[in-house]
Amino acid sequence: MALAGGLAVLTAPVGLVGGGWGWLCLALVPAGLLCAPALSSTVDAVNRRVPAAARGEAMGLHGTSLTIGGALAGPLAGGLLDAHGPAWAFAVSGAVGVALALLVALVRPDAPGAVLTPAGSSTAALSAPAAD
């Protein structure tokens, strides 16, 4: 959740960058660096929370959620771009991401700790599945 929230925070101001495509590409680098880790952390969170017997179904639902989110986000951001320009498209997209991350933090206060628990900590050892 922290990675996804950081991705959203770094995406919001990108539309304010002026000076051509080169500067826009440079402004997208910080947010782009968080993209793959944010997606990977969601897969890790699903794997840790779902029993092995139901993991295939959970990963299918996870993939479906990502597909639906991607299918909805493109046209919505494009509509904002056409109606109000690139600054608003990036700002609203980032703000929605931050709002969703905050909503998850309010609804699931245990989510950030579970995702950010260091591997060697005693909490991680207690929550890790036993080796067979």
mmCIF file of N, CA, C and O in Angstrom, residues 32-98:
data_model
loop_
_atom_site.group_PDB
_atom_site.id
_atom_site.type_symbol
_atom_site.label_atom_id
_atom_site.label_comp_id
_atom_site.label_asym_id
_atom_site.label_seq_id
_atom_site.Cartn_x
_atom_site.Cartn_y
_atom_site.Cartn_z
ATOM 1 N N GLY A 32 7.674 5.861 -12.204
ATOM 2 C CA GLY A 32 7.900 4.610 -12.926
ATOM 3 C C GLY A 32 8.742 3.624 -12.140
ATOM 4 O O GLY A 32 8.549 2.402 -12.248
ATOM 5 N N LEU A 33 9.662 4.131 -11.327
ATOM 6 C CA LEU A 33 10.502 3.246 -10.516
ATOM 7 C C LEU A 33 9.692 2.506 -9.447
ATOM 8 O O LEU A 33 10.105 1.456 -8.975
ATOM 9 N N LEU A 34 8.555 3.052 -9.070
ATOM 10 C CA LEU A 34 7.711 2.398 -8.066
ATOM 11 C C LEU A 34 6.644 1.497 -8.671
ATOM 12 O O LEU A 34 5.973 0.770 -7.944
ATOM 13 N N CYS A 35 6.481 1.512 -9.974
ATOM 14 C CA CYS A 35 5.387 0.774 -10.610
ATOM 15 C C CYS A 35 5.511 -0.734 -10.414
ATOM 16 O O CYS A 35 4.615 -1.386 -9.877
ATOM 17 N N ALA A 36 6.604 -1.327 -10.843
ATOM 18 C CA ALA A 36 6.776 -2.779 -10.724
ATOM 19 C C ALA A 36 6.818 -3.239 -9.270
ATOM 20 O O ALA A 36 6.167 -4.230 -8.922
ATOM 21 N N PRO A 37 7.549 -2.539 -8.375
ATOM 22 C CA PRO A 37 7.510 -2.981 -6.976
ATOM 23 C C PRO A 37 6.113 -2.900 -6.354
ATOM 24 O O PRO A 37 5.749 -3.740 -5.531
ATOM 25 N N ALA A 38 5.326 -1.909 -6.751
ATOM 26 C CA ALA A 38 3.966 -1.803 -6.214
ATOM 27 C C ALA A 38 3.122 -2.993 -6.652
ATOM 28 O O ALA A 38 2.394 -3.585 -5.846
ATOM 29 N N LEU A 39 3.218 -3.362 -7.917
ATOM 30 C CA LEU A 39 2.466 -4.526 -8.402
ATOM 31 C C LEU A 39 2.969 -5.810 -7.758
ATOM 32 O O LEU A 39 2.178 -6.671 -7.364
ATOM 33 N N SER A 40 4.267 -5.958 -7.631
ATOM 34 C CA SER A 40 4.830 -7.157 -7.017
ATOM 35 C C SER A 40 4.424 -7.276 -5.551
ATOM 36 O O SER A 40 4.181 -8.380 -5.058
ATOM 37 N N SER A 41 4.344 -6.156 -4.858
ATOM 38 C CA SER A 41 3.963 -6.208 -3.447
ATOM 39 C C SER A 41 2.513 -6.642 -3.276
ATOM 40 O O SER A 41 2.181 -7.279 -2.278
ATOM 41 N N THR A 42 1.647 -6.329 -4.244
ATOM 42 C CA THR A 42 0.261 -6.789 -4.134
ATOM 43 C C THR A 42 0.184 -8.300 -4.298
ATOM 44 O O THR A 42 -0.579 -8.965 -3.603
ATOM 45 N N VAL A 43 0.991 -8.846 -5.193
ATOM 46 C CA VAL A 43 1.034 -10.304 -5.370
ATOM 47 C C VAL A 43 1.557 -10.954 -4.091
ATOM 48 O O VAL A 43 1.018 -11.963 -3.622
ATOM 49 N N ASP A 44 2.593 -10.372 -3.507
ATOM 50 C CA ASP A 44 3.152 -10.901 -2.268
ATOM 51 C C ASP A 44 2.128 -10.857 -1.141
ATOM 52 O O ASP A 44 2.004 -11.804 -0.355
ATOM 53 N N ALA A 45 1.374 -9.761 -1.052
ATOM 54 C CA ALA A 45 0.355 -9.636 -0.010
ATOM 55 C C ALA A 45 -0.731 -10.690 -0.175
ATOM 56 O O ALA A 45 -1.177 -11.289 0.808
ATOM 57 N N VAL A 46 -1.157 -10.945 -1.396
ATOM 58 C CA VAL A 46 -2.161 -11.986 -1.641
ATOM 59 C C VAL A 46 -1.589 -13.345 -1.243
ATOM 60 O O VAL A 46 -2.258 -14.137 -0.575
ATOM 61 N N ASN A 47 -0.354 -13.626 -1.623
ATOM 62 C CA ASN A 47 0.254 -14.914 -1.295
ATOM 63 C C ASN A 47 0.379 -15.134 0.206
ATOM 64 O O ASN A 47 0.268 -16.263 0.681
ATOM 65 N N ARG A 48 0.620 -14.074 0.955
ATOM 66 C CA ARG A 48 0.765 -14.219 2.403
ATOM 67 C C ARG A 48 -0.564 -14.353 3.124
ATOM 68 O O ARG A 48 -0.632 -14.952 4.183
ATOM 69 N N ARG A 49 -1.615 -13.796 2.561
ATOM 70 C CA ARG A 49 -2.899 -13.780 3.260
ATOM 71 C C ARG A 49 -3.832 -14.919 2.877
ATOM 72 O O ARG A 49 -4.797 -15.173 3.587
ATOM 73 N N VAL A 50 -3.594 -15.570 1.762
ATOM 74 C CA VAL A 50 -4.523 -16.580 1.263
ATOM 75 C C VAL A 50 -3.925 -17.972 1.466
ATOM 76 O O VAL A 50 -2.766 -18.200 1.125
ATOM 77 N N PRO A 51 -4.705 -18.900 1.992
ATOM 78 C CA PRO A 51 -4.199 -20.272 2.139
ATOM 79 C C PRO A 51 -3.856 -20.880 0.778
ATOM 80 O O PRO A 51 -4.436 -20.514 -0.247
ATOM 81 N N ALA A 52 -2.927 -21.803 0.780
ATOM 82 C CA ALA A 52 -2.449 -22.402 -0.471
ATOM 83 C C ALA A 52 -3.578 -23.026 -1.286
ATOM 84 O O ALA A 52 -3.567 -22.975 -2.516
ATOM 85 N N ALA A 53 -4.576 -23.591 -0.630
ATOM 86 C CA ALA A 53 -5.671 -24.255 -1.346
ATOM 87 C C ALA A 53 -6.519 -23.271 -2.159
ATOM 88 O O ALA A 53 -7.122 -23.658 -3.154
ATOM 89 N N ALA A 54 -6.548 -22.011 -1.759
ATOM 90 C CA ALA A 54 -7.367 -21.006 -2.448
ATOM 91 C C ALA A 54 -6.533 -19.998 -3.217
ATOM 92 O O ALA A 54 -7.064 -19.031 -3.754
ATOM 93 N N ARG A 55 -5.234 -20.209 -3.285
ATOM 94 C CA ARG A 55 -4.343 -19.205 -3.874
ATOM 95 C C ARG A 55 -4.587 -19.012 -5.373
ATOM 96 O O ARG A 55 -4.513 -17.895 -5.874
ATOM 97 N N GLY A 56 -4.877 -20.055 -6.106
ATOM 98 C CA GLY A 56 -5.139 -19.921 -7.543
ATOM 99 C C GLY A 56 -6.333 -19.024 -7.820
ATOM 100 O O GLY A 56 -6.282 -18.148 -8.684
ATOM 101 N N GLU A 57 -7.392 -19.240 -7.073
ATOM 102 C CA GLU A 57 -8.582 -18.399 -7.230
ATOM 103 C C GLU A 57 -8.286 -16.952 -6.841
ATOM 104 O O GLU A 57 -8.689 -16.014 -7.528
ATOM 105 N N ALA A 58 -7.563 -16.771 -5.739
ATOM 106 C CA ALA A 58 -7.224 -15.415 -5.290
ATOM 107 C C ALA A 58 -6.360 -14.700 -6.317
ATOM 108 O O ALA A 58 -6.558 -13.509 -6.593
ATOM 109 N N MET A 59 -5.391 -15.407 -6.897
ATOM 110 C CA MET A 59 -4.537 -14.767 -7.903
ATOM 111 C C MET A 59 -5.337 -14.452 -9.170
ATOM 112 O O MET A 59 -5.074 -13.452 -9.836
ATOM 113 N N GLY A 60 -6.310 -15.295 -9.505
ATOM 114 C CA GLY A 60 -7.186 -14.996 -10.633
ATOM 115 C C GLY A 60 -8.009 -13.741 -10.390
ATOM 116 O O GLY A 60 -8.154 -12.896 -11.281
ATOM 117 N N LEU A 61 -8.527 -13.602 -9.181
ATOM 118 C CA LEU A 61 -9.278 -12.394 -8.838
ATOM 119 C C LEU A 61 -8.370 -11.167 -8.820
ATOM 120 O O LEU A 61 -8.780 -10.080 -9.235
ATOM 121 N N HIS A 62 -7.145 -11.349 -8.365
ATOM 122 C CA HIS A 62 -6.173 -10.252 -8.369
ATOM 123 C C HIS A 62 -5.901 -9.799 -9.798
ATOM 124 O O HIS A 62 -5.917 -8.604 -10.098
ATOM 125 N N GLY A 63 -5.655 -10.737 -10.687
ATOM 126 C CA GLY A 63 -5.410 -10.404 -12.095
ATOM 127 C C GLY A 63 -6.609 -9.736 -12.738
ATOM 128 O O GLY A 63 -6.462 -8.782 -13.514
ATOM 129 N N THR A 64 -7.798 -10.213 -12.410
ATOM 130 C CA THR A 64 -9.022 -9.600 -12.937
ATOM 131 C C THR A 64 -9.165 -8.171 -12.441
ATOM 132 O O THR A 64 -9.528 -7.270 -13.213
ATOM 133 N N SER A 65 -8.859 -7.943 -11.183
ATOM 134 C CA SER A 65 -8.931 -6.582 -10.628
ATOM 135 C C SER A 65 -7.961 -5.650 -11.336
ATOM 136 O O SER A 65 -8.304 -4.503 -11.654
ATOM 137 N N LEU A 66 -6.747 -6.134 -11.593
ATOM 138 C CA LEU A 66 -5.769 -5.311 -12.312
ATOM 139 C C LEU A 66 -6.240 -5.008 -13.738
ATOM 140 O O LEU A 66 -6.077 -3.886 -14.227
ATOM 141 N N THR A 67 -6.834 -5.993 -14.373
ATOM 142 C CA THR A 67 -7.328 -5.800 -15.745
ATOM 143 C C THR A 67 -8.466 -4.789 -15.782
ATOM 144 O O THR A 67 -8.488 -3.887 -16.630
ATOM 145 N N ILE A 68 -9.409 -4.913 -14.855
ATOM 146 C CA ILE A 68 -10.534 -3.978 -14.808
ATOM 147 C C ILE A 68 -10.036 -2.570 -14.498
ATOM 148 O O ILE A 68 -10.473 -1.591 -15.112
ATOM 149 N N GLY A 69 -9.110 -2.451 -13.539
ATOM 150 C CA GLY A 69 -8.563 -1.139 -13.199
ATOM 151 C C GLY A 69 -7.862 -0.491 -14.377
ATOM 152 O O GLY A 69 -8.046 0.699 -14.658
ATOM 153 N N GLY A 70 -7.064 -1.274 -15.105
ATOM 154 C CA GLY A 70 -6.380 -0.742 -16.289
ATOM 155 C C GLY A 70 -7.346 -0.367 -17.391
ATOM 156 O O GLY A 70 -7.164 0.640 -18.093
ATOM 157 N N ALA A 71 -8.405 -1.171 -17.551
ATOM 158 C CA ALA A 71 -9.394 -0.888 -18.591
ATOM 159 C C ALA A 71 -10.197 0.368 -18.284
ATOM 160 O O ALA A 71 -10.602 1.090 -19.197
ATOM 161 N N LEU A 72 -10.426 0.649 -17.022
ATOM 162 C CA LEU A 72 -11.180 1.850 -16.644
ATOM 163 C C LEU A 72 -10.305 3.093 -16.591
ATOM 164 O O LEU A 72 -10.756 4.193 -16.930
ATOM 165 N N ALA A 73 -9.062 2.942 -16.146
ATOM 166 C CA ALA A 73 -8.197 4.110 -15.930
ATOM 167 C C ALA A 73 -7.832 4.829 -17.223
ATOM 168 O O ALA A 73 -7.817 6.058 -17.259
ATOM 169 N N GLY A 74 -7.534 4.083 -18.274
ATOM 170 C CA GLY A 74 -7.136 4.706 -19.534
ATOM 171 C C GLY A 74 -8.175 5.653 -20.106
ATOM 172 O O GLY A 74 -7.878 6.828 -20.362
ATOM 173 N N PRO A 75 -9.412 5.184 -20.295
ATOM 174 C CA PRO A 75 -10.436 6.095 -20.819
ATOM 175 C C PRO A 75 -10.765 7.260 -19.889
ATOM 176 O O PRO A 75 -11.020 8.369 -20.356
ATOM 177 N N LEU A 76 -10.743 7.012 -18.578
ATOM 178 C CA LEU A 76 -11.029 8.117 -17.655
ATOM 179 C C LEU A 76 -9.930 9.177 -17.703
ATOM 180 O O LEU A 76 -10.225 10.376 -17.761
ATOM 181 N N ALA A 77 -8.677 8.743 -17.693
ATOM 182 C CA ALA A 77 -7.577 9.705 -17.794
ATOM 183 C C ALA A 77 -7.594 10.398 -19.156
ATOM 184 O O ALA A 77 -7.332 11.599 -19.255
ATOM 185 N N GLY A 78 -7.919 9.661 -20.205
ATOM 186 C CA GLY A 78 -8.017 10.260 -21.538
ATOM 187 C C GLY A 78 -9.119 11.298 -21.620
ATOM 188 O O GLY A 78 -8.959 12.346 -22.258
ATOM 189 N N GLY A 79 -10.238 11.022 -20.968
ATOM 190 C CA GLY A 79 -11.331 11.996 -20.929
ATOM 191 C C GLY A 79 -10.927 13.269 -20.202
ATOM 192 O O GLY A 79 -11.239 14.377 -20.643
ATOM 193 N N LEU A 80 -10.217 13.099 -19.080
ATOM 194 C CA LEU A 80 -9.704 14.272 -18.366
ATOM 195 C C LEU A 80 -8.700 15.036 -19.215
ATOM 196 O O LEU A 80 -8.694 16.264 -19.237
ATOM 197 N N LEU A 81 -7.856 14.317 -19.916
ATOM 198 C CA LEU A 81 -6.851 14.939 -20.785
ATOM 199 C C LEU A 81 -7.528 15.773 -21.871
ATOM 200 O O LEU A 81 -7.154 16.921 -22.106
ATOM 201 N N ASP A 82 -8.534 15.188 -22.512
ATOM 202 C CA ASP A 82 -9.243 15.902 -23.576
ATOM 203 C C ASP A 82 -10.018 17.107 -23.049
ATOM 204 O O ASP A 82 -10.062 18.154 -23.688
ATOM 205 N N ALA A 83 -10.630 16.946 -21.886
ATOM 206 C CA ALA A 83 -11.483 18.003 -21.357
ATOM 207 C C ALA A 83 -10.704 19.127 -20.660
ATOM 208 O O ALA A 83 -11.068 20.293 -20.761
ATOM 209 N N HIS A 84 -9.628 18.756 -19.941
ATOM 210 C CA HIS A 84 -8.973 19.745 -19.092
ATOM 211 C C HIS A 84 -7.467 19.856 -19.281
ATOM 212 O O HIS A 84 -6.830 20.705 -18.661
ATOM 213 N N GLY A 85 -6.861 18.986 -20.054
ATOM 214 C CA GLY A 85 -5.423 19.057 -20.304
ATOM 215 C C GLY A 85 -4.628 18.068 -19.466
ATOM 216 O O GLY A 85 -5.152 17.443 -18.544
ATOM 217 N N PRO A 86 -3.345 17.940 -19.783
ATOM 218 C CA PRO A 86 -2.516 16.927 -19.130
ATOM 219 C C PRO A 86 -2.297 17.162 -17.635
ATOM 220 O O PRO A 86 -2.207 16.211 -16.874
ATOM 221 N N ALA A 87 -2.221 18.410 -17.207
ATOM 222 C CA ALA A 87 -1.993 18.666 -15.780
ATOM 223 C C ALA A 87 -3.111 18.063 -14.936
ATOM 224 O O ALA A 87 -2.862 17.407 -13.923
ATOM 225 N N TRP A 88 -4.355 18.253 -15.374
ATOM 226 C CA TRP A 88 -5.486 17.702 -14.630
ATOM 227 C C TRP A 88 -5.540 16.194 -14.722
ATOM 228 O O TRP A 88 -5.922 15.519 -13.750
ATOM 229 N N ALA A 89 -5.195 15.631 -15.854
ATOM 230 C CA ALA A 89 -5.223 14.172 -16.001
ATOM 231 C C ALA A 89 -4.263 13.516 -15.010
ATOM 232 O O ALA A 89 -4.619 12.553 -14.321
ATOM 233 N N PHE A 90 -3.025 14.026 -14.935
ATOM 234 C CA PHE A 90 -2.063 13.470 -13.986
ATOM 235 C C PHE A 90 -2.467 13.758 -12.548
ATOM 236 O O PHE A 90 -2.363 12.892 -11.671
ATOM 237 N N ALA A 91 -2.917 14.980 -12.278
ATOM 238 C CA ALA A 91 -3.278 15.365 -10.908
ATOM 239 C C ALA A 91 -4.441 14.533 -10.382
ATOM 240 O O ALA A 91 -4.388 14.030 -9.252
ATOM 241 N N VAL A 92 -5.488 14.369 -11.176
ATOM 242 C CA VAL A 92 -6.648 13.601 -10.724
ATOM 243 C C VAL A 92 -6.289 12.119 -10.595
ATOM 244 O O VAL A 92 -6.684 11.463 -9.624
ATOM 245 N N SER A 93 -5.518 11.593 -11.542
ATOM 246 C CA SER A 93 -5.102 10.187 -11.451
ATOM 247 C C SER A 93 -4.290 9.945 -10.186
ATOM 248 O O SER A 93 -4.518 8.964 -9.465
ATOM 249 N N GLY A 94 -3.363 10.824 -9.895
ATOM 250 C CA GLY A 94 -2.576 10.692 -8.672
ATOM 251 C C GLY A 94 -3.415 10.860 -7.421
ATOM 252 O O GLY A 94 -3.260 10.122 -6.448
ATOM 253 N N ALA A 95 -4.324 11.826 -7.442
ATOM 254 C CA ALA A 95 -5.175 12.066 -6.272
ATOM 255 C C ALA A 95 -6.091 10.876 -5.995
ATOM 256 O O ALA A 95 -6.305 10.510 -4.835
ATOM 257 N N VAL A 96 -6.627 10.260 -7.031
ATOM 258 C CA VAL A 96 -7.466 9.071 -6.844
ATOM 259 C C VAL A 96 -6.635 7.947 -6.237
ATOM 260 O O VAL A 96 -7.090 7.239 -5.322
ATOM 261 N N GLY A 97 -5.407 7.776 -6.710
ATOM 262 C CA GLY A 97 -4.535 6.747 -6.144
ATOM 263 C C GLY A 97 -4.224 7.006 -4.677
ATOM 264 O O GLY A 97 -4.251 6.079 -3.852
ATOM 265 N N VAL A 98 -3.934 8.253 -4.326
ATOM 266 C CA VAL A 98 -3.662 8.598 -2.929
ATOM 267 C C VAL A 98 -4.913 8.362 -2.079
ATOM 268 O O VAL A 98 -4.829 7.805 -0.981
#
